[in-house]
CSV table of C-alpha atoms in Angstrom, one decimal:
chain,number,residue,atom,x,y,z
A,1,MET,CA,16.7,31.4,9.6
A,2,ASN,CA,17.7,30.8,6.0
A,3,SER,CA,19.9,27.8,6.9
A,4,ARG,CA,16.9,26.3,8.8
A,5,LEU,CA,14.6,26.9,5.8
A,6,ASN,CA,17.2,25.4,3.4
A,7,SER,CA,17.5,22.4,5.7
A,8,ILE,CA,13.7,21.8,5.7
A,9,LEU,CA,13.5,22.2,1.9
A,10,ALA,CA,16.5,19.9,1.2
A,11,PHE,CA,14.3,16.8,0.6
A,12,ASP,CA,14.0,14.6,-2.4
A,13,LYS,CA,12.1,16.9,-4.7
A,14,LEU,CA,12.0,14.4,-7.6
A,15,LEU,CA,10.2,11.9,-5.4
A,16,LEU,CA,7.6,14.5,-4.5
A,17,LEU,CA,7.2,15.5,-8.1
A,18,ALA,CA,6.5,11.9,-9.2
A,19,VAL,CA,3.8,11.7,-6.5
A,20,VAL,CA,2.2,15.0,-7.5
A,21,VAL,CA,2.0,13.7,-11.2
A,22,LEU,CA,0.3,10.5,-10.1
A,23,LEU,CA,-2.2,12.4,-7.9
A,24,ALA,CA,-3.1,14.6,-10.9
A,25,MET,CA,-3.6,11.6,-13.0
A,26,GLY,CA,-5.7,10.1,-10.3
A,27,LEU,CA,-8.0,13.1,-10.3
A,28,PHE,CA,-8.7,12.6,-14.0
A,29,VAL,CA,-9.3,8.8,-13.5
A,30,ILE,CA,-11.7,9.4,-10.6
A,31,TYR,CA,-13.7,12.1,-12.4
A,32,THR,CA,-14.1,10.1,-15.6
A,33,GLY,CA,-14.8,6.9,-13.7
A,34,SER,CA,-17.3,8.3,-11.2
A,35,ASN,CA,-19.3,11.0,-13.0
A,36,PHE,CA,-21.8,8.5,-14.5
A,37,HIS,CA,-22.3,6.8,-11.1
A,38,ALA,CA,-22.6,10.2,-9.4
A,39,MET,CA,-25.3,11.3,-11.8
A,40,GLU,CA,-27.1,8.0,-11.4
A,41,LEU,CA,-27.4,8.8,-7.7
A,42,GLY,CA,-28.7,12.3,-8.5
A,43,ARG,CA,-25.5,14.0,-7.5
A,44,PRO,CA,-23.3,16.4,-9.5
A,45,SER,CA,-20.8,14.7,-11.9
A,46,TYR,CA,-17.9,16.1,-9.9
A,47,PHE,CA,-19.2,14.8,-6.5
A,48,TYR,CA,-16.6,12.1,-6.0
A,49,VAL,CA,-13.6,13.9,-7.5
A,50,LEU,CA,-14.4,16.9,-5.2
A,51,LYS,CA,-14.5,14.6,-2.1
A,52,HIS,CA,-11.2,13.0,-3.3
A,53,LEU,CA,-9.6,16.4,-3.8
A,54,ARG,CA,-10.4,17.3,-0.1
A,55,VAL,CA,-8.6,14.1,1.0
A,56,ILE,CA,-5.6,15.0,-1.2
A,57,LEU,CA,-5.4,18.5,0.4
A,58,PHE,CA,-5.6,16.9,3.9
A,59,GLY,CA,-3.0,14.3,2.7
A,60,PHE,CA,-0.6,17.2,1.7
A,61,VAL,CA,-1.0,18.7,5.2
A,62,VAL,CA,0.0,15.3,6.7
A,63,LEU,CA,2.9,14.9,4.1
A,64,ALA,CA,4.2,18.4,4.8
A,65,PHE,CA,4.0,17.9,8.6
A,66,LEU,CA,5.9,14.6,8.5
A,67,THR,CA,8.5,16.1,6.1
A,68,VAL,CA,9.3,18.6,8.8
A,69,LEU,CA,8.8,16.5,11.9
A,70,ASP,CA,11.8,14.4,12.8
A,71,HIS,CA,11.2,10.8,11.8
A,72,LYS,CA,12.9,9.7,15.1
A,73,ILE,CA,9.6,10.4,16.8
A,74,PHE,CA,8.3,7.2,15.2
A,75,HIS,CA,11.1,5.4,17.0
A,76,LYS,CA,10.1,6.8,20.4
A,77,LEU,CA,6.4,6.3,19.9
A,78,SER,CA,6.5,3.0,18.0
A,79,HIS,CA,5.3,0.8,20.9
A,80,ALA,CA,2.4,3.2,21.8
A,81,MET,CA,1.4,3.4,18.1
A,82,PHE,CA,1.5,-0.3,17.7
A,83,LEU,CA,-0.7,-0.9,20.8
A,84,VAL,CA,-3.3,1.7,19.8
A,85,CYS,CA,-3.6,0.2,16.3
A,86,LEU,CA,-3.7,-3.3,17.7
A,87,VAL,CA,-6.6,-2.3,19.9
A,88,ALA,CA,-8.3,-0.7,16.8
A,89,LEU,CA,-7.9,-3.9,14.9
A,90,VAL,CA,-9.6,-5.9,17.7
A,91,ALA,CA,-12.3,-3.2,17.8
A,92,VAL,CA,-12.9,-3.7,14.0
A,93,VAL,CA,-13.3,-7.4,14.4
A,94,VAL,CA,-15.7,-7.0,17.3
A,95,THR,CA,-17.7,-3.9,16.3
A,96,GLY,CA,-16.6,-2.8,12.9
A,97,ALA,CA,-19.2,-1.8,10.2
A,98,VAL,CA,-19.7,-4.6,7.7
A,99,THR,CA,-19.5,-3.6,4.1
A,100,LYS,CA,-19.7,-6.2,1.3
A,101,GLY,CA,-19.2,-9.0,3.8
A,102,ALA,CA,-16.1,-7.5,5.5
A,103,ALA,CA,-15.7,-5.5,8.7
A,104,ARG,CA,-12.7,-3.3,7.9
A,105,TRP,CA,-13.7,0.2,9.0
A,106,LEU,CA,-14.3,2.0,12.3
A,107,SER,CA,-16.6,5.1,12.5
A,108,ILE,CA,-15.1,7.8,14.6
A,109,GLY,CA,-16.6,11.3,14.8
A,110,GLY,CA,-18.5,10.7,11.6
A,111,MET,CA,-15.4,9.6,9.7
A,112,SER,CA,-14.7,6.1,8.5
A,113,LEU,CA,-11.1,4.9,9.2
A,114,GLN,CA,-9.5,1.6,8.1
A,115,PRO,CA,-7.2,0.6,11.1
A,116,SER,CA,-5.3,-2.0,9.0
A,117,GLU,CA,-4.0,0.9,6.8
A,118,LEU,CA,-2.9,2.8,9.9
A,119,MET,CA,-1.4,-0.4,11.3
A,120,LYS,CA,1.0,-0.5,8.4
A,121,ILE,CA,3.0,2.5,9.5
A,122,ALA,CA,2.7,1.5,13.2
A,123,MET,CA,3.8,-2.1,12.5
A,124,PHE,CA,6.7,-1.1,10.4
A,125,ALA,CA,7.9,1.5,12.9
A,126,TYR,CA,7.6,-1.1,15.7
A,127,MET,CA,9.4,-3.8,13.8
A,128,SER,CA,12.1,-1.5,12.6
A,129,ARG,CA,12.8,-0.4,16.1
A,130,ARG,CA,12.7,-4.0,17.4
A,131,LEU,CA,15.1,-5.3,14.8
A,132,THR,CA,17.4,-2.3,15.3
A,133,GLU,CA,17.6,-2.9,19.0
A,134,LEU,CA,18.5,-6.6,18.4
A,135,GLY,CA,21.7,-5.7,16.7
A,136,ASP,CA,23.8,-8.8,16.0
A,137,GLU,CA,21.2,-10.9,17.8
A,138,ILE,CA,19.2,-10.7,14.6
A,139,LYS,CA,21.1,-13.9,13.6
A,140,ASP,CA,19.6,-15.8,16.6
A,141,PHE,CA,16.7,-18.1,15.5
A,142,LYS,CA,14.5,-17.4,18.5
A,143,ARG,CA,15.1,-13.7,19.2
A,144,GLY,CA,15.8,-12.6,15.7
A,145,TYR,CA,13.2,-14.5,13.8
A,146,ILE,CA,10.6,-16.5,15.8
A,147,GLN,CA,9.7,-13.7,18.3
A,148,PRO,CA,9.2,-11.1,15.5
A,149,LEU,CA,7.3,-13.7,13.5
A,150,VAL,CA,4.9,-14.2,16.4
A,151,THR,CA,4.1,-10.5,16.4
A,152,LEU,CA,3.6,-10.6,12.7
A,153,GLY,CA,1.3,-13.6,13.0
A,154,ILE,CA,-0.9,-11.8,15.6
A,155,VAL,CA,-1.3,-8.7,13.4
A,156,CYS,CA,-2.0,-10.7,10.2
A,157,GLY,CA,-4.4,-12.9,12.1
A,158,LEU,CA,-6.5,-10.0,13.2
A,159,ILE,CA,-6.5,-8.6,9.7
A,160,LEU,CA,-7.6,-12.0,8.3
A,161,LEU,CA,-10.5,-12.0,10.8
A,162,GLN,CA,-12.0,-8.9,9.1
A,163,PRO,CA,-11.5,-10.6,6.6
A,164,ASN,CA,-8.8,-8.8,4.5
A,165,PHE,CA,-6.5,-11.4,2.9
A,166,SER,CA,-4.7,-9.0,0.6
A,167,MET,CA,-3.8,-6.6,3.4
A,168,ALA,CA,-2.5,-9.5,5.5
A,169,LEU,CA,-0.4,-10.6,2.6
A,170,LEU,CA,0.9,-7.1,2.0
A,171,VAL,CA,1.9,-6.6,5.7
A,172,GLY,CA,3.5,-10.1,5.7
A,173,ALA,CA,5.4,-9.7,2.5
A,174,THR,CA,6.7,-6.2,3.6
A,175,THR,CA,7.8,-7.6,6.9
A,176,TYR,CA,9.7,-10.4,5.2
A,177,VAL,CA,11.6,-7.8,3.1
A,178,LEU,CA,12.5,-6.1,6.4
A,179,PHE,CA,13.7,-9.4,7.8
A,180,PHE,CA,16.0,-9.9,4.8
A,181,THR,CA,17.2,-6.3,5.0
A,182,ALA,CA,17.9,-6.5,8.7
A,183,GLY,CA,20.0,-9.7,8.3
A,184,VAL,CA,17.8,-12.5,9.4
A,185,LYS,CA,19.4,-15.7,8.0
A,186,VAL,CA,18.1,-16.5,4.6
A,187,ARG,CA,17.6,-20.2,5.4
A,188,TYR,CA,15.1,-19.3,8.2
A,189,LEU,CA,13.1,-17.2,5.7
A,190,LEU,CA,13.1,-19.9,3.0
A,191,LEU,CA,12.2,-22.7,5.4
A,192,SER,CA,9.1,-20.8,6.6
A,193,PHE,CA,7.7,-20.3,3.1
A,194,VAL,CA,6.3,-23.8,2.9
A,195,PRO,CA,4.2,-23.8,6.1
A,196,ILE,CA,3.2,-20.1,5.5
A,197,GLY,CA,2.2,-21.0,1.9
A,198,LEU,CA,0.2,-24.0,3.0
A,199,GLY,CA,-1.5,-22.0,5.7
A,200,ALA,CA,-2.4,-19.2,3.3
A,201,LEU,CA,-3.8,-21.8,0.9
A,202,ALA,CA,-5.9,-23.5,3.7
A,203,ILE,CA,-7.2,-20.1,4.7
A,204,GLY,CA,-8.0,-19.2,1.1
A,205,LEU,CA,-10.0,-22.5,0.6
A,206,ALA,CA,-11.6,-22.7,4.0
A,207,ALA,CA,-14.3,-20.0,3.3
A,208,PRO,CA,-16.8,-20.8,0.5
A,209,TYR,CA,-16.7,-17.3,-0.8
A,210,ARG,CA,-12.9,-17.5,-1.2
A,211,LEU,CA,-13.2,-20.7,-3.1
A,212,LYS,CA,-15.8,-19.1,-5.4
A,213,ARG,CA,-13.5,-16.2,-5.9
A,214,LEU,CA,-10.6,-18.5,-6.8
A,215,GLN,CA,-12.8,-20.3,-9.3
A,216,ALA,CA,-13.9,-17.0,-10.7
A,217,TRP,CA,-10.3,-15.9,-11.0
A,218,LEU,CA,-9.4,-19.0,-13.0
A,219,HIS,CA,-12.4,-18.9,-15.2
A,220,PRO,CA,-14.1,-15.4,-15.0
A,221,GLU,CA,-16.1,-15.9,-18.2
A,222,GLU,CA,-17.8,-19.0,-16.7
A,223,HIS,CA,-18.5,-17.3,-13.3
A,224,ILE,CA,-19.7,-13.9,-14.3
A,225,LYS,CA,-22.6,-14.1,-11.9
A,226,GLU,CA,-20.6,-15.7,-9.1
A,227,GLY,CA,-17.7,-13.4,-8.5
A,228,GLY,CA,-16.1,-13.2,-12.0
A,229,TYR,CA,-18.0,-10.1,-13.2
A,230,GLN,CA,-15.5,-7.5,-12.1
A,231,LEU,CA,-12.5,-9.3,-13.4
A,232,TYR,CA,-14.2,-10.2,-16.7
A,233,ASN,CA,-15.1,-6.5,-17.4
A,234,ALA,CA,-11.7,-5.3,-16.1
A,235,LEU,CA,-10.0,-7.5,-18.8
A,236,ILE,CA,-12.4,-6.2,-21.4
A,237,SER,CA,-11.5,-2.6,-20.4
A,238,LEU,CA,-7.8,-3.3,-20.8
A,239,GLY,CA,-8.3,-5.0,-24.2
A,240,HIS,CA,-10.6,-2.2,-25.4
A,241,GLY,CA,-7.9,0.4,-24.7
A,242,GLY,CA,-5.3,-1.1,-27.0
A,243,TRP,CA,-2.0,0.7,-27.4
A,244,LEU,CA,-3.2,4.3,-27.2
A,245,GLY,CA,-6.6,4.1,-25.4
A,246,THR,CA,-10.0,5.5,-26.3
A,247,GLY,CA,-9.2,8.9,-24.9
A,248,ILE,CA,-9.9,10.5,-21.5
A,249,GLY,CA,-13.6,10.3,-20.8
A,250,LYS,CA,-14.4,8.1,-23.8
A,251,GLY,CA,-14.3,4.7,-22.1
A,252,THR,CA,-17.5,2.7,-22.1
A,253,GLN,CA,-16.9,0.0,-19.5
A,254,LYS,CA,-17.5,2.5,-16.7
A,255,LEU,CA,-21.0,3.1,-17.9
A,256,GLY,CA,-22.5,0.4,-15.6
A,257,PHE,CA,-20.3,-2.5,-16.7
A,258,LEU,CA,-17.2,-2.2,-14.6
A,259,PRO,CA,-18.1,-1.9,-10.9
A,260,GLU,CA,-16.1,0.6,-8.9
A,261,SER,CA,-13.9,1.5,-11.9
A,262,TYR,CA,-12.4,4.4,-10.0
A,263,LYS,CA,-11.6,2.4,-6.9
A,264,ASP,CA,-10.5,-1.3,-6.9
A,265,VAL,CA,-9.9,-1.5,-10.7
A,266,ALA,CA,-8.6,2.0,-11.5
A,267,TYR,CA,-5.8,0.5,-13.5
A,268,SER,CA,-8.2,-1.2,-15.9
A,269,LEU,CA,-10.0,2.1,-16.4
A,270,MET,CA,-6.7,3.8,-17.2
A,271,GLY,CA,-5.9,1.0,-19.6
A,272,GLU,CA,-9.1,1.6,-21.5
A,273,GLU,CA,-8.9,5.4,-21.7
A,274,LEU,CA,-5.1,5.9,-21.8
A,275,GLY,CA,-4.1,2.6,-23.4
A,276,PHE,CA,-1.0,0.5,-22.9
A,277,PHE,CA,1.4,3.4,-23.2
A,278,GLY,CA,-0.6,5.4,-20.6
A,279,THR,CA,-0.5,2.6,-18.1
A,280,MET,CA,3.2,2.1,-18.7
A,281,ILE,CA,3.8,5.8,-17.9
A,282,VAL,CA,2.0,5.2,-14.6
A,283,LEU,CA,4.1,2.1,-13.8
A,284,VAL,CA,7.3,3.9,-14.6
A,285,LEU,CA,6.4,6.7,-12.2
A,286,PHE,CA,5.7,4.1,-9.5
A,287,GLY,CA,9.0,2.4,-10.3
A,288,PHE,CA,10.8,5.7,-9.9
A,289,ILE,CA,9.1,6.2,-6.5
A,290,VAL,CA,10.2,2.8,-5.4
A,291,TYR,CA,13.8,3.4,-6.7
A,292,ARG,CA,14.0,6.7,-4.9
A,293,GLY,CA,12.6,5.1,-1.7
A,294,PHE,CA,15.2,2.4,-1.7
A,295,MET,CA,18.0,4.9,-2.4
A,296,ILE,CA,16.8,6.9,0.6
A,297,ALA,CA,16.9,3.7,2.7
A,298,ARG,CA,20.4,2.8,1.4
A,299,ASN,CA,21.8,6.2,2.3
A,300,ALA,CA,20.1,6.5,5.7
A,301,ASN,CA,22.4,7.2,8.6
A,302,SER,CA,20.7,5.0,11.1
A,303,ARG,CA,19.5,1.4,11.1
A,304,PHE,CA,16.0,2.5,12.2
A,305,ALA,CA,15.7,5.0,9.4
A,306,LYS,CA,16.9,2.5,6.9
A,307,TYR,CA,14.6,-0.2,8.0
A,308,PHE,CA,11.6,2.1,8.2
A,309,ALA,CA,12.3,3.5,4.7
A,310,VAL,CA,12.6,-0.1,3.3
A,311,CYS,CA,9.2,-1.0,4.8
A,312,LEU,CA,7.4,2.1,3.6
A,313,THR,CA,8.8,1.7,0.1
A,314,SER,CA,8.1,-2.0,-0.1
A,315,SER,CA,4.6,-1.5,1.2
A,316,LEU,CA,3.8,1.0,-1.6
A,317,ALA,CA,5.4,-1.4,-4.2
A,318,PHE,CA,3.4,-4.4,-3.1
A,319,ASN,CA,0.2,-2.3,-3.0
A,320,VAL,CA,0.7,-1.3,-6.7
A,321,ILE,CA,1.7,-4.9,-7.6
A,322,PHE,CA,-1.4,-6.4,-6.0
A,323,HIS,CA,-3.7,-3.8,-7.7
A,324,VAL,CA,-2.2,-4.4,-11.2
A,325,PHE,CA,-2.2,-8.1,-10.8
A,326,VAL,CA,-5.9,-8.1,-9.9
A,327,CYS,CA,-6.8,-5.9,-12.9
A,328,THR,CA,-4.8,-8.1,-15.3
A,329,GLY,CA,-6.0,-11.4,-13.9
A,330,LEU,CA,-2.7,-12.5,-12.3
A,331,MET,CA,-4.2,-12.5,-8.8
A,332,PRO,CA,-7.7,-13.2,-7.4
A,333,THR,CA,-9.9,-10.2,-6.8
A,334,THR,CA,-9.0,-8.2,-3.7
A,335,GLY,CA,-9.9,-4.8,-2.4
A,336,GLN,CA,-6.5,-3.1,-2.7
A,337,PRO,CA,-6.7,0.4,-4.3
A,338,MET,CA,-3.9,1.9,-6.3
A,339,PRO,CA,-1.9,4.4,-4.2
A,340,PHE,CA,-2.4,8.1,-5.3
A,341,ILE,CA,-4.7,7.0,-8.1
A,342,SER,CA,-7.8,5.2,-6.7
A,343,TYR,CA,-10.6,7.0,-4.9
A,344,GLY,CA,-10.4,6.5,-1.2
A,345,GLY,CA,-9.6,8.1,2.1
A,346,THR,CA,-7.4,6.1,4.6
A,347,ASN,CA,-5.2,4.5,1.9
A,348,LEU,CA,-4.5,7.8,0.2
A,349,VAL,CA,-3.6,9.6,3.5
A,350,VAL,CA,-1.4,6.7,4.7
A,351,SER,CA,0.4,6.6,1.3
A,352,MET,CA,1.0,10.3,1.4
A,353,ALA,CA,2.2,10.0,5.0
A,354,SER,CA,4.6,7.3,3.9
A,355,ILE,CA,6.0,9.7,1.3
A,356,GLY,CA,6.3,12.5,3.9
A,357,ILE,CA,8.4,10.2,6.2
A,358,LEU,CA,10.6,9.2,3.2
A,359,LEU,CA,11.1,12.9,2.4
A,360,ASN,CA,12.0,13.5,6.0
A,361,ILE,CA,14.6,10.7,6.0
A,362,SER,CA,16.0,12.1,2.7
A,363,ARG,CA,16.9,15.4,4.3
A,364,PRO,CA,20.6,15.9,5.1
A,365,GLY,CA,21.1,15.9,8.8
A,366,THR,CA,17.9,13.9,9.6
A,367,GLY,CA,18.3,10.5,8.1
A,368,MET,CA,20.6,10.6,5.1
A,369,ASN,CA,24.3,9.7,4.9
A,370,ILE,CA,25.6,9.7,1.4
A,371,VAL,CA,29.0,8.3,2.4
A,372,GLU,CA,28.3,5.4,4.7
A,373,PRO,CA,25.2,3.2,3.9
A,374,VAL,CA,24.5,0.7,6.7
A,375,PHE,CA,23.1,-2.4,5.0
A,376,HIS,CA,23.8,-5.6,6.8
A,377,GLU,CA,25.7,-8.5,5.4
A,378,GLN,CA,23.4,-11.5,4.8
A,379,GLY,CA,24.3,-14.7,6.7
């Protein structure tokens, strides 16, 4: 009994600690960013932070369950998970509720779910299994690259139809990291960057609203009323914070100037109230999580576990990068929240589920092998 308990508890505790610290910081950010908005709507100042706390508690249940559950179940169920999420993506495009011009959510039993977030885990499990089963055939152009690329194109295409450009970019970038890790020839990956880049540019410029968003990104001060308002005020928030910040709760941009300061631009709110040093602490914590995630992948005792861990870690990393780039004006405005920090449901639960799977793989006897890492040689 004791040995079983010790085995369950032998996960990467430092990784979990970093996540807990970020979740605690997120509660402060959400409270200070949402209390004014909540009171404007006639609700208690703690309305949104209480809702977020409930999601965190549910997320911990999911995290704990996946830490104990053998991650190999994802290998067995990967095809079924992928098909279910694929159907959900189609359902979103056909019947999803439209919010701010995008259909990204399904309402099930009174709850709103974002299938593209769920697809991340399903897609990564499916692709990890597929590339694992290929073995040395991963070097083959058709079977090792083109066929998986077609699958990726179908998934990203459905996500783009919502439309959700940033999520499609995140899934695509993460899958390319997996391709590289699994041993797909580098020249195949490099040769595809040009057509994929041109396609992404064409998609970005095809819709008038995306063109306006691009213009607002390049010159936010000149397009405040046409898409540049959020970025303009996000940059003001960061500048106002300076090195040390105004202090928790003392920021002013959240008072009706910075839209959804506790959601899509949470990093800017942190920059105003915690300052440059505060935001650097947050980025260091995320960097530590990414480092531990890749170490877990490096020491995994099976190809599937390694590939899956690489995907989950890379996805979290890209999610943070996109959010920070948006808030600092390095990327056009998207709807990517900051994991563990921003207010939200599906993204938070999926992020905590990802950590739960990484913790599971980190346990000796389930996915870790300190002696023999199994990274492929690149060809």
